[in-house]
Amino acid sequence: MASKEVVFITGANQGIGFETVKALFSSGKAYHVFLGSRSLSNADDAIAELKKLAPDTKSTVEPVQIDVTDDESINAAAQLVESKVGKVDVLINNAGSYPHTLWPCNSDEASNTITGAAFDTEFTADSSNFRDVFNKAWDVNVSGTQVATTVFAPLLLRSSSPRLIFLTSGLSTLTGASKSFMPPWAPKPSSGWPKTGLIGHQGYKAAKAGLNMLMLTWHWILHDDGVKTWCISPGFLATNLGGRGAEVLRAAGAGEPSKGGELIRKVVEGERDADVGKVVTQDGVQPW
């Protein structure tokens, strides 16, 4: 294990996190991956699937229970990693990385496919509950990520080539939102009050925009320590966190989730070092 790069990934038992582990296991490099999951049984299931998919990999993996909304869980995970390997070369803050409301969809589809850290449904349903919707979105995407990064930072600084990655979203760009807030096919919000129409992901968008600022603060905090820091915006991908969500997303034009894992692998392996301190996309850099 001493010759392997140590990678810790939160929320890695499914979705983009699991695709990242798959991409690392397919690499010519050798990694030891700590696969973070809120449930150890889910982590074990993911590892069993991983071993079927990549039986000849040079890399190794072990499960770690971590819930980024629980400080005790975060501290215990860091203590476990420290006791086993004493450092982290790459910290990937992936938990809560992707919204899974499927647009266009009807309200039944939406209620069945929202998972992860997007707690929004639609404006008329959320307006009486905005405090809870926003607090949950920020707790996972920003507050939990801040705590996890702070706790793991000492382990990251023990690496000879430390990398810090935050998973953001295309919905986080202020520049993009200033030009067009809704998809072109979506019905515009009605005039007057109450508002009707498709006004979704307000809490999620705000939280991911906040995460971009969080990345920038860590970029400068750890810059003189030699830590390379990014946000990664993997794009509109057909993950299956919502059960039947992947096929509906593909029908809406989503790409394969493996593309997200491969993009993260490229950042881990130095192919996007020219874009340190920025929001990296499949094709370039996402506007702020």
Short mmCIF file of C-alpha atoms in Angstrom, two decimals:
data_model
loop_
_atom_site.label_atom_id
_atom_site.label_comp_id
_atom_site.label_asym_id
_atom_site.label_seq_id
_atom_site.Cartn_x
_atom_site.Cartn_y
_atom_site.Cartn_z
CA MET A 1 0.00 0.00 0.00
CA ALA A 2 2.94 2.34 0.57
CA SER A 3 3.50 2.77 -3.19
CA LYS A 4 -0.15 3.58 -3.91
CA GLU A 5 -1.72 7.02 -3.91
CA VAL A 6 -4.32 7.32 -1.18
CA VAL A 7 -7.69 8.67 -2.32
CA PHE A 8 -10.62 9.44 -0.02
CA ILE A 9 -14.02 9.94 -1.70
CA THR A 10 -17.21 10.89 0.10
CA GLY A 11 -20.50 9.53 -1.24
CA ALA A 12 -18.65 6.95 -3.33
CA ASN A 13 -20.99 3.98 -3.13
CA GLN A 14 -23.13 5.20 -6.06
CA GLY A 15 -23.46 7.82 -8.76
CA ILE A 16 -20.49 9.96 -9.80
CA GLY A 17 -18.54 8.85 -6.73
CA PHE A 18 -18.74 5.19 -7.73
CA GLU A 19 -17.91 6.07 -11.34
CA THR A 20 -14.79 7.82 -10.04
CA VAL A 21 -13.65 4.70 -8.19
CA LYS A 22 -14.26 2.67 -11.36
CA ALA A 23 -12.17 5.12 -13.40
CA LEU A 24 -9.31 5.00 -10.90
CA PHE A 25 -9.42 1.20 -10.86
CA SER A 26 -9.15 1.19 -14.67
CA SER A 27 -6.09 3.44 -14.58
CA GLY A 28 -2.56 2.23 -15.12
CA LYS A 29 -1.67 3.82 -11.79
CA ALA A 30 -2.23 2.10 -8.45
CA TYR A 31 -4.48 3.67 -5.83
CA HIS A 32 -5.73 2.79 -2.41
CA VAL A 33 -9.26 4.16 -2.29
CA PHE A 34 -11.22 4.80 0.86
CA LEU A 35 -14.78 4.47 -0.37
CA GLY A 36 -16.88 6.74 1.81
CA SER A 37 -20.55 5.99 2.33
CA ARG A 38 -23.22 6.86 4.88
CA SER A 39 -23.90 3.11 5.16
CA LEU A 40 -21.17 0.48 5.45
CA SER A 41 -23.48 -2.15 3.95
CA ASN A 42 -23.94 0.04 0.86
CA ALA A 43 -20.18 0.53 0.67
CA ASP A 44 -19.66 -3.24 0.87
CA ASP A 45 -22.16 -3.77 -1.95
CA ALA A 46 -20.37 -1.20 -4.09
CA ILE A 47 -17.00 -2.82 -3.45
CA ALA A 48 -18.36 -6.25 -4.39
CA GLU A 49 -19.62 -4.80 -7.67
CA LEU A 50 -16.32 -3.03 -8.24
CA LYS A 51 -14.34 -6.24 -7.85
CA LYS A 52 -16.52 -7.88 -10.51
CA LEU A 53 -15.96 -4.99 -12.90
CA ALA A 54 -12.20 -4.68 -12.35
CA PRO A 55 -10.82 -8.04 -11.14
CA ASP A 56 -7.28 -7.36 -12.42
CA THR A 57 -6.82 -3.85 -11.10
CA LYS A 58 -3.61 -2.73 -9.43
CA SER A 59 -5.65 -0.68 -6.99
CA THR A 60 -7.24 -1.58 -3.66
CA VAL A 61 -10.30 -0.30 -1.83
CA GLU A 62 -11.81 -0.36 1.62
CA PRO A 63 -15.06 1.01 3.02
CA VAL A 64 -15.38 3.94 5.40
CA GLN A 65 -18.59 5.10 7.05
CA ILE A 66 -18.98 8.86 6.70
CA ASP A 67 -22.00 11.13 6.82
CA VAL A 68 -20.99 14.71 6.07
CA THR A 69 -23.91 16.04 8.13
CA ASP A 70 -22.53 14.29 11.25
CA ASP A 71 -19.32 15.72 12.75
CA GLU A 72 -18.65 12.60 14.83
CA SER A 73 -18.82 10.50 11.69
CA ILE A 74 -16.38 12.80 9.87
CA ASN A 75 -13.90 12.75 12.75
CA ALA A 76 -14.11 8.97 13.08
CA ALA A 77 -13.45 8.55 9.33
CA ALA A 78 -10.37 10.76 9.49
CA GLN A 79 -9.07 8.89 12.53
CA LEU A 80 -9.52 5.58 10.73
CA VAL A 81 -7.58 6.79 7.69
CA GLU A 82 -4.83 8.23 9.87
CA SER A 83 -4.46 4.97 11.79
CA LYS A 84 -4.21 2.93 8.58
CA VAL A 85 -2.13 5.04 6.18
CA GLY A 86 -1.32 8.33 7.93
CA LYS A 87 -2.08 10.60 4.97
CA VAL A 88 -4.42 11.41 2.10
CA ASP A 89 -3.04 12.27 -1.34
CA VAL A 90 -6.37 13.14 -2.92
CA LEU A 91 -9.51 14.27 -1.09
CA ILE A 92 -12.64 14.22 -3.27
CA ASN A 93 -15.65 15.95 -1.73
CA ASN A 94 -18.35 14.24 -3.75
CA ALA A 95 -21.23 13.73 -1.28
CA GLY A 96 -24.29 15.63 -2.43
CA SER A 97 -22.77 16.27 -5.84
CA TYR A 98 -25.71 15.88 -8.19
CA PRO A 99 -29.41 16.84 -8.37
CA HIS A 100 -31.76 14.19 -9.71
CA THR A 101 -34.94 15.96 -10.59
CA LEU A 102 -35.59 14.88 -14.15
CA TRP A 103 -36.58 17.71 -16.48
CA PRO A 104 -38.83 17.57 -18.41
CA CYS A 105 -40.98 15.39 -16.16
CA ASN A 106 -44.31 15.38 -14.44
CA SER A 107 -44.66 15.89 -10.69
CA ASP A 108 -44.91 12.14 -10.00
CA GLU A 109 -41.63 11.50 -11.80
CA ALA A 110 -39.99 14.38 -9.91
CA SER A 111 -41.06 13.06 -6.54
CA ASN A 112 -39.67 9.64 -7.39
CA THR A 113 -36.31 10.79 -8.68
CA ILE A 114 -35.10 13.59 -6.40
CA THR A 115 -32.30 12.16 -4.29
CA GLY A 116 -28.95 13.18 -2.93
CA ALA A 117 -28.60 16.79 -1.85
CA ALA A 118 -31.27 18.43 -4.00
CA PHE A 119 -34.16 18.86 -1.60
CA ASP A 120 -36.13 21.21 -3.85
CA THR A 121 -39.27 20.00 -5.59
CA GLU A 122 -41.10 22.94 -7.20
CA PHE A 123 -41.72 26.50 -6.11
CA THR A 124 -45.37 26.22 -5.14
CA ALA A 125 -44.70 23.10 -3.06
CA ASP A 126 -41.54 24.45 -1.41
CA SER A 127 -42.54 28.04 -0.69
CA SER A 128 -43.98 27.21 2.73
CA ASN A 129 -40.93 25.11 3.56
CA PHE A 130 -38.03 27.06 2.10
CA ARG A 131 -36.04 27.28 5.34
CA ASP A 132 -35.85 23.51 5.65
CA VAL A 133 -35.15 23.00 1.92
CA PHE A 134 -32.30 25.53 1.89
CA ASN A 135 -30.82 24.48 5.23
CA LYS A 136 -30.63 20.83 4.14
CA ALA A 137 -29.06 21.73 0.80
CA TRP A 138 -26.42 23.91 2.45
CA ASP A 139 -25.76 21.44 5.24
CA VAL A 140 -24.74 18.69 2.83
CA ASN A 141 -23.18 20.65 -0.01
CA VAL A 142 -21.42 23.44 1.90
CA SER A 143 -21.36 23.09 5.69
CA GLY A 144 -20.67 19.35 5.65
CA THR A 145 -18.04 19.77 2.96
CA GLN A 146 -16.36 22.56 4.93
CA VAL A 147 -16.17 20.41 8.06
CA ALA A 148 -14.90 17.36 6.17
CA THR A 149 -12.20 19.37 4.39
CA THR A 150 -11.08 20.98 7.66
CA VAL A 151 -10.84 17.62 9.43
CA PHE A 152 -8.97 15.93 6.56
CA ALA A 153 -6.66 18.88 5.74
CA PRO A 154 -3.86 17.76 8.14
CA LEU A 155 -3.78 14.35 6.41
CA LEU A 156 -3.72 16.06 3.02
CA LEU A 157 -0.72 18.17 4.02
CA ARG A 158 1.28 15.00 4.73
CA SER A 159 1.17 14.12 1.02
CA SER A 160 4.05 14.98 -1.30
CA SER A 161 1.55 15.93 -4.03
CA PRO A 162 -1.81 16.78 -2.42
CA ARG A 163 -4.96 17.36 -4.43
CA LEU A 164 -8.30 18.69 -3.20
CA ILE A 165 -11.43 18.31 -5.33
CA PHE A 166 -14.99 19.56 -4.88
CA LEU A 167 -17.86 18.28 -7.04
CA THR A 168 -20.06 21.13 -8.20
CA SER A 169 -22.71 21.48 -10.91
CA GLY A 170 -23.47 23.28 -14.14
CA LEU A 171 -26.39 24.79 -12.25
CA SER A 172 -23.94 26.71 -10.02
CA THR A 173 -22.75 29.27 -12.56
CA LEU A 174 -23.85 32.84 -11.83
CA THR A 175 -22.85 33.87 -15.34
CA GLY A 176 -25.07 31.20 -16.85
CA ALA A 177 -28.00 32.01 -14.57
CA SER A 178 -27.73 35.72 -15.42
CA LYS A 179 -28.30 34.87 -19.09
CA SER A 180 -30.96 32.17 -18.76
CA PHE A 181 -32.41 30.92 -15.49
CA MET A 182 -34.65 28.19 -16.93
CA PRO A 183 -34.27 25.69 -19.79
CA PRO A 184 -35.67 27.10 -23.06
CA TRP A 185 -38.46 24.49 -23.20
CA ALA A 186 -39.66 25.11 -19.64
CA PRO A 187 -42.85 27.12 -19.00
CA LYS A 188 -42.04 30.60 -17.74
CA PRO A 189 -43.17 31.55 -14.22
CA SER A 190 -46.58 33.14 -14.20
CA SER A 191 -47.10 36.83 -13.50
CA GLY A 192 -48.50 37.84 -10.14
CA TRP A 193 -48.63 35.70 -7.02
CA PRO A 194 -48.58 32.83 -6.23
CA LYS A 195 -46.06 31.76 -8.83
CA THR A 196 -46.63 28.72 -11.00
CA GLY A 197 -44.38 27.14 -13.58
CA LEU A 198 -41.10 25.31 -13.35
CA ILE A 199 -38.84 27.13 -10.87
CA GLY A 200 -36.66 24.38 -9.53
CA HIS A 201 -33.45 23.72 -7.65
CA GLN A 202 -33.25 27.12 -5.95
CA GLY A 203 -31.69 25.67 -2.79
CA TYR A 204 -29.40 23.37 -4.74
CA LYS A 205 -28.22 26.09 -7.14
CA ALA A 206 -27.51 28.49 -4.28
CA ALA A 207 -25.63 25.81 -2.34
CA LYS A 208 -23.47 24.81 -5.30
CA ALA A 209 -22.66 28.45 -6.04
CA GLY A 210 -21.62 28.67 -2.39
CA LEU A 211 -19.49 25.55 -2.84
CA ASN A 212 -17.62 27.25 -5.68
CA MET A 213 -16.68 30.06 -3.28
CA LEU A 214 -15.74 27.46 -0.69
CA MET A 215 -13.34 25.90 -3.19
CA LEU A 216 -11.74 29.28 -3.84
CA THR A 217 -11.19 29.90 -0.14
CA TRP A 218 -9.48 26.52 0.24
CA HIS A 219 -7.46 27.15 -2.92
CA TRP A 220 -5.90 30.20 -1.27
CA ILE A 221 -5.74 28.77 2.26
CA LEU A 222 -3.69 25.77 1.07
CA HIS A 223 -1.93 27.33 -1.91
CA ASP A 224 1.40 27.90 -0.15
CA ASP A 225 1.29 24.32 1.17
CA GLY A 226 1.43 23.02 -2.40
CA VAL A 227 -2.16 21.74 -2.49
CA LYS A 228 -3.77 21.83 -5.93
CA THR A 229 -7.50 22.59 -5.63
CA TRP A 230 -10.41 22.48 -8.09
CA CYS A 231 -14.13 22.30 -8.49
CA ILE A 232 -15.31 19.80 -11.07
CA SER A 233 -18.59 20.20 -12.94
CA PRO A 234 -19.11 16.79 -14.58
CA GLY A 235 -22.08 17.76 -16.75
CA PHE A 236 -25.58 16.40 -17.32
CA LEU A 237 -25.11 12.67 -16.78
CA ALA A 238 -27.47 9.71 -16.51
CA THR A 239 -26.75 8.51 -13.00
CA ASN A 240 -29.20 6.08 -11.46
CA LEU A 241 -29.51 7.39 -7.92
CA GLY A 242 -33.25 7.70 -8.38
CA GLY A 243 -33.82 4.06 -9.34
CA ARG A 244 -35.48 4.52 -12.72
CA GLY A 245 -33.83 7.87 -13.23
CA ALA A 246 -31.02 6.93 -15.62
CA GLU A 247 -33.19 6.02 -18.59
CA VAL A 248 -35.36 9.11 -18.22
CA LEU A 249 -32.21 11.24 -18.08
CA ARG A 250 -30.78 9.55 -21.18
CA ALA A 251 -34.03 10.32 -23.00
CA ALA A 252 -33.54 13.97 -21.98
CA GLY A 253 -30.04 13.97 -23.51
CA ALA A 254 -27.84 13.06 -20.54
CA GLY A 255 -24.42 11.53 -21.15
CA GLU A 256 -23.05 8.35 -19.66
CA PRO A 257 -22.02 8.68 -15.99
CA SER A 258 -18.64 7.13 -16.75
CA LYS A 259 -17.70 10.45 -18.36
CA GLY A 260 -17.88 12.08 -14.94
CA GLY A 261 -15.58 9.48 -13.40
CA GLU A 262 -13.09 9.85 -16.24
CA LEU A 263 -13.02 13.63 -15.87
CA ILE A 264 -12.26 13.31 -12.18
CA ARG A 265 -9.53 10.74 -12.93
CA LYS A 266 -7.93 13.22 -15.35
CA VAL A 267 -7.82 15.87 -12.63
CA VAL A 268 -6.40 13.36 -10.14
CA GLU A 269 -3.70 12.32 -12.61
CA GLY A 270 -2.59 15.83 -13.52
CA GLU A 271 -4.19 16.29 -16.93
CA ARG A 272 -5.99 19.48 -15.83
CA ASP A 273 -3.26 21.07 -13.74
CA ALA A 274 -3.42 24.22 -15.90
CA ASP A 275 -6.89 24.84 -14.46
CA VAL A 276 -6.07 24.83 -10.74
CA GLY A 277 -8.39 27.06 -8.75
CA LYS A 278 -11.14 26.93 -11.38
CA VAL A 279 -14.34 25.01 -12.14
CA VAL A 280 -13.29 22.28 -14.55
CA THR A 281 -15.71 20.86 -17.12
CA GLN A 282 -15.48 18.15 -19.77
CA ASP A 283 -14.48 20.71 -22.39
CA GLY A 284 -12.81 23.52 -20.50
CA VAL A 285 -13.59 25.85 -17.61
CA GLN A 286 -17.06 26.78 -16.37
CA PRO A 287 -17.77 30.52 -16.00
CA TRP A 288 -18.29 31.77 -12.45
#
